[in-house]
Coordinates of C-alpha atoms in Angstrom, one line a residue:
Chain C
M240 CA 144.0 149.5 132.1
L241 CA 142.5 147.5 134.7
N242 CA 143.7 144.9 136.7
E243 CA 146.7 144.3 135.3
V244 CA 149.2 143.6 138.1
C245 CA 147.9 141.9 141.0
F246 CA 144.4 140.8 139.8
R247 CA 146.0 139.8 136.2
V248 CA 144.4 136.7 136.4
M249 CA 141.3 137.7 136.8
P250 CA 138.2 138.7 134.6
K251 CA 138.2 142.2 133.6
D252 CA 135.3 143.2 134.3
I253 CA 133.8 141.4 138.1
P254 CA 129.9 142.2 138.1
S255 CA 130.4 140.8 141.9
W256 CA 133.4 140.1 144.2
D257 CA 131.7 137.9 146.5
D258 CA 133.4 134.9 147.0
A259 CA 130.5 132.0 145.8
S260 CA 130.7 134.1 142.9
L261 CA 134.7 134.8 142.5
A262 CA 135.0 131.1 143.2
Q263 CA 133.7 129.9 139.8
N264 CA 136.7 131.8 138.0
N265 CA 139.1 129.1 139.2
T266 CA 142.4 131.5 139.2
W267 CA 144.2 130.7 141.9
T268 CA 145.6 127.4 140.2
L269 CA 149.1 127.2 138.9
E270 CA 147.7 126.5 135.7
A271 CA 145.6 129.9 135.8
Y272 CA 148.5 131.7 136.4
R273 CA 150.3 129.9 133.9
A274 CA 148.2 130.9 131.4
A275 CA 149.0 134.5 132.4
G276 CA 151.9 134.2 132.0
G277 CA 153.1 133.2 135.5
Y278 CA 156.6 132.5 136.9
K279 CA 158.1 133.1 134.3
V280 CA 160.1 135.9 135.7
W281 CA 161.9 134.0 138.3
E282 CA 162.3 130.6 135.8
S283 CA 164.5 133.1 134.1
I284 CA 165.8 134.0 137.0
I285 CA 167.2 131.0 138.1
K286 CA 168.2 130.3 134.7
E287 CA 170.4 133.4 133.6
K288 CA 171.3 133.6 137.2
T289 CA 170.3 137.0 137.6
E290 CA 172.4 139.4 140.0
P291 CA 170.4 140.3 143.1
R292 CA 171.2 144.0 142.9
S293 CA 170.2 144.3 139.4
I294 CA 167.1 143.1 140.3
I295 CA 167.1 145.6 143.9
A296 CA 167.6 149.0 140.8
K297 CA 164.4 147.8 138.7
L298 CA 162.5 147.9 141.5
K299 CA 163.8 151.7 142.5
K300 CA 163.5 152.9 139.5
S301 CA 159.9 151.5 139.1
V302 CA 158.6 153.8 141.8
L303 CA 157.0 150.9 143.7
R304 CA 156.0 152.2 147.3
G305 CA 154.6 150.2 149.6
R306 CA 150.9 149.7 149.5
G307 CA 150.5 148.6 153.1
G308 CA 149.7 152.3 153.5
A309 CA 153.0 154.1 154.4
G310 CA 153.9 154.5 151.0
F311 CA 157.4 153.4 151.6
P312 CA 159.5 153.0 148.6
T313 CA 160.0 149.4 148.0
G314 CA 163.3 149.3 146.3
L315 CA 164.9 151.8 149.6
K316 CA 163.6 149.3 151.6
W317 CA 164.6 146.1 150.1
S318 CA 168.2 147.5 149.7
F319 CA 168.9 148.1 153.6
M320 CA 169.2 144.7 153.7
S321 CA 172.6 144.6 153.6
P322 CA 174.1 141.5 151.7
G323 CA 176.7 141.2 153.3
V324 CA 176.0 139.9 156.3
P325 CA 175.8 136.4 157.0
G326 CA 173.5 133.9 158.5
E327 CA 170.0 133.5 158.1
K328 CA 167.7 136.8 156.8
Y329 CA 163.8 136.9 156.5
L330 CA 161.3 137.6 154.3
L331 CA 157.9 138.8 156.1
C332 CA 154.9 139.3 153.9
N333 CA 152.2 141.3 156.2
S334 CA 148.9 139.3 154.9
D335 CA 147.2 141.3 158.2
E336 CA 144.9 143.0 155.8
S337 CA 142.3 144.8 159.1
E338 CA 142.0 148.1 158.4
P339 CA 138.0 149.0 158.2
G340 CA 137.6 149.6 154.6
T341 CA 140.6 147.4 153.4
C342 CA 140.1 144.7 150.9
K343 CA 142.2 144.6 148.7
D344 CA 144.6 141.8 150.4
R345 CA 142.5 139.0 151.0
F346 CA 141.7 139.1 146.9
I347 CA 145.1 138.5 145.9
L348 CA 145.7 135.7 149.2
T349 CA 142.5 134.4 147.8
E350 CA 142.3 134.6 144.0
N351 CA 145.6 135.1 143.1
P352 CA 148.1 133.3 145.7
H353 CA 150.8 132.1 143.1
Q354 CA 151.9 135.6 142.2
L355 CA 152.3 136.7 145.9
L356 CA 154.6 133.4 146.1
E357 CA 156.6 134.3 143.0
G358 CA 156.9 137.8 144.4
M359 CA 158.0 136.3 147.8
L360 CA 160.4 134.0 145.9
I361 CA 161.9 137.2 144.4
G362 CA 162.3 139.1 147.4
C363 CA 163.8 136.1 149.2
Y364 CA 166.6 136.2 146.4
A365 CA 166.8 139.7 145.8
M366 CA 167.4 140.3 149.5
G367 CA 169.4 136.8 149.9
A368 CA 166.5 135.5 152.4
K369 CA 166.8 131.8 152.3
V370 CA 162.8 131.7 154.2
G371 CA 160.2 133.4 153.8
Y372 CA 156.9 133.7 155.5
N373 CA 153.6 135.0 154.8
L374 CA 151.4 135.6 158.1
M375 CA 147.2 136.3 157.6
R376 CA 145.1 137.1 160.1
G377 CA 143.4 134.1 161.5
E378 CA 140.2 135.3 159.8
F379 CA 141.3 134.5 156.5
W380 CA 140.1 130.7 156.5
L381 CA 140.0 130.9 152.7
P382 CA 142.7 132.9 151.5
F383 CA 144.7 130.1 154.6
Q384 CA 143.4 127.0 152.2
R385 CA 144.5 128.6 148.9
C386 CA 147.9 130.0 149.9
E387 CA 148.6 126.3 151.4
A388 CA 147.6 125.0 148.5
A389 CA 149.3 127.8 146.2
L390 CA 152.4 126.6 148.5
K391 CA 152.0 122.8 147.8
E392 CA 151.8 122.9 144.3
A393 CA 154.7 125.2 143.7
M394 CA 156.9 122.6 145.6
D395 CA 155.4 120.1 144.0
A396 CA 156.9 121.9 140.3
G397 CA 160.4 122.8 141.8
L398 CA 159.7 126.2 142.2
I399 CA 159.7 126.3 145.6
G400 CA 162.7 124.4 148.2
D401 CA 165.4 122.9 147.7
N402 CA 167.8 123.8 144.6
I403 CA 165.1 125.3 142.8
L404 CA 164.4 124.2 139.1
G405 CA 167.8 121.8 139.5
S406 CA 169.9 125.7 140.5
D407 CA 171.4 125.7 143.9
V408 CA 169.2 128.0 145.0
S409 CA 166.9 127.2 147.8
I410 CA 164.1 129.0 149.3
H411 CA 160.9 128.0 151.6
L412 CA 158.1 129.6 152.1
H413 CA 155.6 129.3 154.8
N414 CA 152.3 130.4 155.6
S415 CA 151.2 131.1 159.2
T416 CA 148.3 132.7 160.6
T417 CA 147.7 135.2 164.0
L418 CA 144.7 134.9 165.7
G419 CA 143.0 138.2 165.0
A420 CA 144.5 141.8 165.9
Y421 CA 144.8 145.1 164.1
I422 CA 147.6 145.8 165.5
C423 CA 149.7 142.6 164.1
G424 CA 149.5 144.7 160.9
E425 CA 152.2 147.2 162.2
E426 CA 155.4 145.7 161.3
T427 CA 157.1 145.0 164.5
A428 CA 153.7 143.7 165.9
L429 CA 154.1 141.3 162.9
M430 CA 157.2 139.9 164.1
N431 CA 156.3 139.5 167.4
A432 CA 153.1 138.0 166.4
L433 CA 154.9 135.3 164.1
E434 CA 157.6 134.5 166.7
G435 CA 154.5 133.1 168.7
K436 CA 154.2 136.5 171.3
R437 CA 151.6 139.3 172.6
P438 CA 151.4 141.3 169.4
H439 CA 153.0 144.4 170.6
P440 CA 155.0 147.1 168.4
R441 CA 159.0 147.4 169.4
F442 CA 160.9 150.3 169.7
K443 CA 162.9 151.7 165.9
P444 CA 165.3 151.4 165.6
P445 CA 166.9 148.7 166.0
F446 CA 165.5 148.4 162.4
P447 CA 163.6 145.2 161.2
A448 CA 166.5 145.5 158.5
N449 CA 168.9 145.6 160.8
F450 CA 167.2 143.5 163.9
G451 CA 163.7 141.9 162.4
L452 CA 162.6 138.1 163.5
W453 CA 164.2 136.7 166.0
G454 CA 167.0 139.0 166.2
R455 CA 167.8 138.4 162.5
P456 CA 167.6 140.6 159.2
T457 CA 163.6 141.0 158.1
N458 CA 162.0 142.8 155.5
I459 CA 158.5 142.8 155.8
N460 CA 156.6 144.1 153.0
N461 CA 152.4 144.5 152.8
T462 CA 150.7 141.5 150.3
E463 CA 150.0 143.6 147.3
T464 CA 153.3 145.2 147.2
I465 CA 154.3 141.7 146.8
A466 CA 152.6 140.6 143.9
S467 CA 153.4 143.4 142.3
V468 CA 156.8 142.9 141.7
P469 CA 156.7 139.7 139.5
V470 CA 154.8 141.9 137.1
I471 CA 157.0 144.7 137.3
L472 CA 160.1 142.9 136.3
E473 CA 157.8 141.3 133.5
K474 CA 157.3 144.1 131.8
G475 CA 159.6 146.5 132.9
A476 CA 160.5 149.3 135.6
D477 CA 159.5 152.1 132.4
W478 CA 155.8 150.1 131.5
F479 CA 155.2 150.6 135.3
V480 CA 155.8 154.4 136.0
D481 CA 154.2 154.9 132.6
Q482 CA 150.8 153.7 134.1
G483 CA 151.4 156.5 137.3
T484 CA 152.2 159.7 137.5
E485 CA 155.9 161.2 137.6
K486 CA 156.0 161.1 141.6
S487 CA 153.3 157.9 141.7
G488 CA 154.7 155.5 139.6
G489 CA 152.1 152.3 138.5
T490 CA 149.0 150.8 139.8
K491 CA 147.5 150.9 142.6
I492 CA 144.3 148.8 143.9
F493 CA 141.3 151.1 145.3
C494 CA 138.4 149.1 147.2
V495 CA 135.6 151.0 146.9
S496 CA 132.8 150.5 149.3
G497 CA 130.0 152.3 151.0
H498 CA 127.3 154.0 149.1
V499 CA 127.8 153.1 145.2
N500 CA 126.1 150.8 143.1
K501 CA 128.9 148.8 141.9
P502 CA 131.2 148.1 145.1
G503 CA 134.5 146.2 144.4
N504 CA 138.1 146.1 143.8
Y505 CA 139.1 148.3 140.8
E506 CA 143.5 148.4 139.6
V507 CA 143.8 151.9 137.9
P508 CA 146.9 153.5 137.2
L509 CA 147.7 156.2 140.2
G510 CA 146.7 159.9 138.9
T511 CA 143.4 158.4 137.8
P512 CA 140.7 160.9 138.6
F513 CA 138.6 159.9 141.9
S514 CA 135.3 160.9 139.4
E515 CA 136.5 158.1 137.2
L516 CA 136.6 155.6 139.8
L517 CA 133.7 156.6 141.4
E518 CA 131.8 156.2 137.2
M519 CA 133.4 152.3 137.0
A520 CA 131.9 152.0 140.7
G521 CA 128.4 152.9 139.1
G522 CA 128.0 156.1 140.7
M523 CA 126.0 156.5 143.7
R524 CA 123.4 154.3 144.9
N525 CA 120.4 155.4 144.2
G526 CA 121.6 158.7 142.5
A527 CA 122.3 160.2 145.9
K528 CA 124.8 163.1 146.3
L529 CA 128.4 162.5 147.8
K530 CA 129.3 163.7 150.8
A531 CA 132.2 162.6 151.6
V532 CA 135.0 159.7 151.2
I533 CA 137.6 158.4 153.4
P534 CA 140.3 157.8 150.7
G535 CA 143.2 155.5 152.7
G536 CA 141.4 153.3 155.1
S537 CA 140.1 154.4 157.8
S538 CA 143.2 155.8 160.0
M539 CA 143.5 158.7 156.8
P540 CA 141.3 162.1 157.4
V541 CA 138.1 162.2 155.5
V542 CA 137.7 164.3 152.7
P543 CA 134.5 166.5 151.4
G544 CA 132.5 164.8 148.2
D545 CA 133.0 168.3 146.7
I546 CA 137.3 168.1 146.9
M547 CA 137.4 164.6 146.2
M548 CA 135.6 165.2 143.4
K549 CA 139.0 167.3 141.8
T550 CA 141.1 165.0 143.1
N551 CA 143.3 162.2 141.1
L552 CA 144.0 159.4 143.0
D553 CA 148.2 159.4 143.5
Y554 CA 149.8 160.0 147.0
E555 CA 150.4 163.7 146.4
S556 CA 147.4 164.8 145.2
I557 CA 145.6 163.3 148.2
M558 CA 147.7 164.6 150.4
Q559 CA 147.1 168.1 148.8
A560 CA 143.2 167.5 149.6
G561 CA 144.3 166.9 152.9
S562 CA 144.5 163.3 153.7
M563 CA 146.7 160.1 152.6
L564 CA 146.3 157.7 150.2
G565 CA 147.0 154.9 153.0
S566 CA 145.5 151.7 151.9
G567 CA 143.6 152.8 149.0
G568 CA 140.5 151.5 151.4
M569 CA 138.0 154.5 149.6
I570 CA 134.5 154.2 151.8
I571 CA 132.0 156.3 149.9
M572 CA 129.6 158.5 151.6
D573 CA 126.1 159.8 151.0
E574 CA 124.5 163.0 152.3
S575 CA 122.3 161.1 154.4
T576 CA 125.6 159.5 156.8
C577 CA 125.7 161.4 159.8
M578 CA 129.8 162.0 160.3
V579 CA 129.5 161.9 164.0
A580 CA 127.9 158.6 164.2
V581 CA 130.7 157.2 161.4
A582 CA 133.7 158.8 163.8
R583 CA 132.0 157.3 166.4
R584 CA 131.9 153.9 164.7
F585 CA 135.5 154.2 164.2
A586 CA 136.5 155.3 167.9
R587 CA 135.1 151.9 169.0
F588 CA 137.2 150.5 166.8
Y589 CA 140.6 152.0 167.5
K590 CA 139.3 151.4 171.5
H591 CA 139.0 148.0 170.8
E592 CA 142.3 147.6 168.9
S593 CA 144.6 149.6 170.8
C594 CA 147.1 147.0 172.8
G595 CA 147.7 149.1 175.6
Q596 CA 151.2 149.4 175.7
C597 CA 150.9 153.3 175.4
T598 CA 149.3 155.3 177.9
P599 CA 148.6 158.4 175.5
C600 CA 146.8 155.6 173.5
R601 CA 145.1 153.4 175.7
E602 CA 143.6 155.9 177.5
G603 CA 142.8 158.1 175.2
S604 CA 141.3 155.9 172.7
G605 CA 138.5 155.0 175.3
W606 CA 138.1 158.8 176.2
V607 CA 138.0 159.6 172.3
Y608 CA 135.5 157.0 172.3
R609 CA 133.3 158.2 174.9
L610 CA 133.5 161.3 174.4
L611 CA 132.3 160.8 170.6
C612 CA 129.4 158.5 172.1
D613 CA 128.2 161.5 174.5
I614 CA 128.2 163.7 171.7
E615 CA 126.4 161.8 169.4
Q616 CA 123.6 160.9 172.0
G617 CA 123.4 164.7 172.7
K618 CA 124.9 164.4 176.3
A619 CA 127.9 166.9 175.8
S620 CA 128.8 170.2 176.2
M621 CA 129.9 172.5 173.4
D622 CA 133.5 172.5 175.2
D623 CA 133.7 168.2 174.6
I624 CA 133.6 169.7 170.8
D625 CA 137.3 171.1 171.4
R626 CA 138.3 168.6 174.7
L627 CA 137.8 165.7 172.0
G628 CA 140.4 167.4 169.3
R629 CA 142.9 168.1 172.0
V630 CA 142.5 164.6 173.6
A631 CA 142.9 163.0 170.2
K632 CA 145.8 165.6 169.8
Q633 CA 147.3 164.4 172.9
I634 CA 147.6 161.0 171.7
E635 CA 149.9 161.8 168.4
G636 CA 153.3 161.1 168.2
R637 CA 153.3 159.7 172.1
T638 CA 153.0 156.4 171.2
I639 CA 155.4 153.8 169.7
C640 CA 153.9 153.2 166.6
V641 CA 151.6 155.2 164.9
F642 CA 148.8 153.6 165.9
G643 CA 148.2 157.2 167.9
E644 CA 148.4 158.6 165.0
A645 CA 145.2 156.5 163.6
I646 CA 143.3 157.9 166.0
A647 CA 144.5 161.4 166.3
W648 CA 144.0 161.9 162.3
P649 CA 140.3 160.7 161.8
V650 CA 139.0 162.5 164.6
E651 CA 141.0 165.8 163.4
G652 CA 139.6 165.4 159.5
F653 CA 135.9 165.0 161.0
L654 CA 136.3 168.0 163.5
K655 CA 137.5 170.3 160.3
H656 CA 135.4 169.7 158.0
Y657 CA 132.0 168.6 159.6
R658 CA 132.7 170.2 163.3
H659 CA 129.0 171.6 162.5
E660 CA 127.3 168.3 163.0
F661 CA 129.0 168.3 165.8
E662 CA 127.4 171.2 167.4
A663 CA 124.2 170.3 165.9
C664 CA 124.2 166.8 167.9
I665 CA 124.9 168.9 171.2
Q666 CA 122.7 171.1 170.4
R667 CA 119.8 168.6 169.6
G668 CA 120.2 167.1 173.2
K669 CA 120.1 171.1 174.6
E670 CA 116.4 170.9 173.1
G671 CA 115.7 167.5 174.7
Chain M
M300 CA 147.9 120.4 187.5
T301 CA 147.6 117.4 185.1
A302 CA 146.2 119.0 182.2
Q303 CA 144.0 117.8 179.4
P304 CA 145.9 116.1 177.1
L305 CA 146.3 116.8 173.5
S306 CA 144.5 114.3 171.3
E307 CA 146.9 112.9 169.1
S308 CA 145.6 114.3 166.1
S309 CA 146.1 117.8 167.9
K310 CA 150.2 116.9 168.6
A311 CA 150.2 116.2 164.9
V312 CA 148.5 119.5 163.6
I313 CA 151.2 121.2 166.1
D314 CA 154.1 119.1 165.0
G315 CA 153.5 120.3 161.8
W316 CA 153.1 123.8 163.1
V317 CA 156.7 123.8 164.4
K318 CA 158.6 122.1 161.4
K319 CA 157.7 125.7 159.7
F320 CA 159.8 127.8 162.3
P321 CA 163.6 127.4 163.1
K322 CA 164.0 124.6 165.1
D323 CA 164.7 126.7 168.4
H324 CA 161.7 128.6 168.0
P325 CA 158.7 126.6 168.6
R326 CA 156.7 128.9 170.4
A327 CA 156.1 130.3 166.7
A328 CA 153.3 127.4 166.3
L329 CA 151.7 129.1 169.1
C330 CA 149.1 130.9 167.2
G331 CA 148.4 127.5 164.5
A332 CA 148.8 125.7 167.4
L333 CA 145.8 127.5 169.8
K334 CA 143.7 127.5 166.8
H335 CA 143.4 124.1 166.0
V336 CA 142.9 122.5 169.7
Q337 CA 140.3 125.5 170.0
E338 CA 138.3 124.4 167.4
E339 CA 138.9 120.6 168.3
N340 CA 137.3 121.7 171.6
G341 CA 134.1 123.0 170.2
G342 CA 134.7 126.5 169.6
H343 CA 136.4 127.7 173.3
L344 CA 139.9 127.2 175.1
T345 CA 140.2 126.1 178.7
D346 CA 142.9 126.4 181.4
D347 CA 143.6 123.2 181.0
L348 CA 143.8 122.7 177.0
M349 CA 145.8 125.8 177.6
T350 CA 148.2 124.5 179.8
S351 CA 148.6 121.1 177.7
V352 CA 149.8 123.3 174.1
A353 CA 152.3 125.4 176.7
N354 CA 154.1 122.1 178.1
Y355 CA 153.7 120.7 174.2
L356 CA 155.8 123.5 173.2
G357 CA 157.5 124.0 176.1
L358 CA 156.8 126.9 177.1
P359 CA 155.5 128.4 180.5
P360 CA 151.7 128.4 181.1
I361 CA 151.3 132.0 181.7
E362 CA 153.4 133.2 178.6
V363 CA 150.2 131.1 176.4
F364 CA 147.5 132.8 178.3
E365 CA 149.2 136.2 177.9
V366 CA 148.7 135.5 174.2
A367 CA 145.8 133.9 174.0
S368 CA 144.1 136.6 176.3
F369 CA 145.2 139.2 173.7
Y370 CA 143.5 138.2 170.3
D371 CA 139.8 138.5 169.4
L372 CA 139.7 135.0 167.5
C373 CA 139.9 133.2 171.0
E374 CA 136.9 131.8 172.7
F375 CA 137.4 131.5 176.6
Q376 CA 133.6 130.2 177.2
P377 CA 131.6 127.6 175.9
I378 CA 129.9 129.5 172.6
G379 CA 127.1 128.1 170.4
R380 CA 127.2 125.3 167.7
Y381 CA 127.4 128.5 165.5
K382 CA 129.2 131.6 166.2
L383 CA 127.8 134.1 163.7
A384 CA 130.5 137.5 163.8
V385 CA 128.9 140.2 162.2
C386 CA 131.1 142.9 161.2
T387 CA 129.7 146.5 161.9
N388 CA 132.4 148.6 161.0
V389 CA 131.6 152.1 158.9
S390 CA 131.5 150.2 155.3
C391 CA 129.7 147.7 156.8
M392 CA 127.4 150.1 158.4
L393 CA 126.7 152.3 155.6
C394 CA 125.2 148.9 153.6
G395 CA 122.7 148.2 156.5
S396 CA 124.0 145.9 159.4
T397 CA 123.0 148.0 161.7
E398 CA 119.6 146.0 160.2
I399 CA 121.1 142.8 160.2
V400 CA 122.1 143.0 163.9
E401 CA 118.6 144.0 165.3
H402 CA 117.2 141.5 162.9
L403 CA 119.6 138.4 164.3
E404 CA 119.5 139.6 167.7
K405 CA 114.6 139.8 167.3
R406 CA 114.9 136.3 165.7
L407 CA 117.2 134.0 168.0
G408 CA 116.0 136.6 171.3
I409 CA 119.8 137.2 172.5
K410 CA 122.1 140.5 172.2
M411 CA 125.7 140.6 170.5
G412 CA 127.6 138.5 172.5
E413 CA 125.3 136.3 173.8
T414 CA 124.5 132.9 173.1
T415 CA 120.8 131.2 172.7
P416 CA 119.7 128.7 175.8
D417 CA 119.8 125.5 172.9
G418 CA 123.7 126.2 172.7
L419 CA 122.9 126.6 168.8
F420 CA 123.7 129.6 168.2
T421 CA 126.6 133.2 169.5
L422 CA 126.7 136.1 168.0
R423 CA 129.7 138.3 167.9
D424 CA 130.1 142.1 166.9
V425 CA 133.1 142.0 165.3
E426 CA 135.5 144.8 163.9
C427 CA 136.3 144.8 160.0
L428 CA 137.0 141.4 158.1
A429 CA 138.3 142.9 155.0
A430 CA 135.1 142.7 153.0
C431 CA 134.3 145.8 152.6
I432 CA 133.2 145.6 149.0
N433 CA 130.8 142.9 150.1
A434 CA 129.4 144.7 153.1
P435 CA 127.1 143.9 154.8
M436 CA 128.7 140.4 155.7
L437 CA 129.3 137.9 158.5
Q438 CA 131.7 135.3 159.2
L439 CA 130.3 131.5 160.2
N440 CA 131.9 129.8 162.5
D441 CA 135.2 131.6 161.9
K442 CA 135.6 130.6 158.3
E443 CA 133.1 131.1 155.4
L444 CA 131.8 134.3 154.9
Y445 CA 127.8 135.5 154.2
E446 CA 128.3 138.3 151.9
K447 CA 126.2 141.0 150.5
L448 CA 123.2 139.9 153.2
T449 CA 120.1 141.0 153.2
I450 CA 117.0 139.6 156.2
A451 CA 116.2 137.2 154.2
D452 CA 119.6 135.7 153.5
V453 CA 120.0 136.1 157.4
D454 CA 117.0 133.8 157.2
A455 CA 117.9 131.5 154.9
L456 CA 121.0 130.7 156.6
L457 CA 119.8 130.3 160.2
D458 CA 117.1 128.0 158.7
R459 CA 119.7 126.0 156.7
L460 CA 122.0 125.2 160.1
I461 CA 118.8 124.7 162.5
D462 CA 117.7 121.9 160.0
E463 CA 121.0 120.9 160.2
A464 CA 121.9 120.3 163.4
K465 CA 118.5 118.7 163.6
T466 CA 119.7 116.1 161.5
K467 CA 123.4 116.0 163.0
E468 CA 121.5 114.9 166.4

């Protein structure tokens, strides 16, 4: 069971995930997607005039959870879009993939764009939206080209647009772009980005399902989440649930990067032991010893290697191990890795990407970064370690969006498991 | 203020963006518009250009500056013909981006963020570009990715770009 959902158009075993090698497979065309069974679900929905609520019921049964990081149940989210509200409603696909360690959506957009379009069509239909937007980060040049080409192909084939396949259903989809900022991935910032405003997160409530794009009901899902939908409807909710565990149904893409022999995207059943994933990724580079893993993108706490080797990859098990599954961006570090350097580099990222709207985040992210620089360079005192923890903790929960948590949680994780490395840096500095 | 006029091709591209959105919300075309005019202007935005975009979309210029100044891809000073954006975030750092950066700085004789005196290269130290499984990597002129980089790959790329610049002159 590898690559059977979001990457089903791709070869089972991919030796290299770089754009140049993947381009040889030609998987992004309508022809290739059709050959993999694509658009069958959409055609049957149009033909049989499927009851929208039954689609949402199936999604609920499949236990699909948001794959962008938050893990919110997708069927439940779709059910928030009240069918009774008159006027425009929107589906917005969050393709602003920017969480360090995460690179799955870029490959869905580049290699399998039609499946995302089919998922968006189904979503629009189920929620009564006539327009859907796929908003990509500005750096996604090739993904944008491929999505635009796929959209044109699907429109020419009568799958998208007015009177789809001769029916009275009309749905329009559009690709759009930002100009590159991590905060755009926050769902309310994403809406501001699409509207052409500064992408500052909005207060919630009101929630997007009530007051979203241009004040209209809007549903926002991650790329991988939406791309999973056609396969779930084709093979059935039970099939999907059976792939995973009882609470974490289905499959999930893990982006394995860092010190492994075969870095890559591995779409595996949830509940797969981490040790198996590590084996798929060719094991540790140069036979080195595993030191630590960041299991769900940079915003999630680090987990020591020995704990990770006993952990299964599902939402509940990773939480038990003291972290979160997040986006599935899995950074593997061997024993040569300096945890202070890793923490400092993440802190630079959060300092750079803080939108500046909330004082605790804007000031705290810089403070955390400067403290970590001082510690790494041996210019800090032992008190600074506690100060670092305190400053990080004071950001958490005091901001409009969860960016504050994303600064705090990794710092807490590094201090919990690797405090001795921080102390050693300071000690080395004292000894000159 | 007399703004630098938009080219006919820019207007056509912006019109295309405006069509994607509800007709009373042309502002949504802003990112697409800025991206296009920056590229057409050789890689950076000017106050005049941003004012023209604002006028064309019916926005106060300050609102265009406000958006442009937020984003990483917007450049406000002339940059080199080839912008090399090197990711130095953790996955790339674990796989040798530090050495890639050192080599680029040494060979081009400039630091990250600077442009070579001949106006050929600009180096940018950027955040994660979602190519973690192909680390280390760089992006050329906000377009193609060069992945799984070695020092030799970097040299080959620089040689090719220098040659290309010569033949185009």
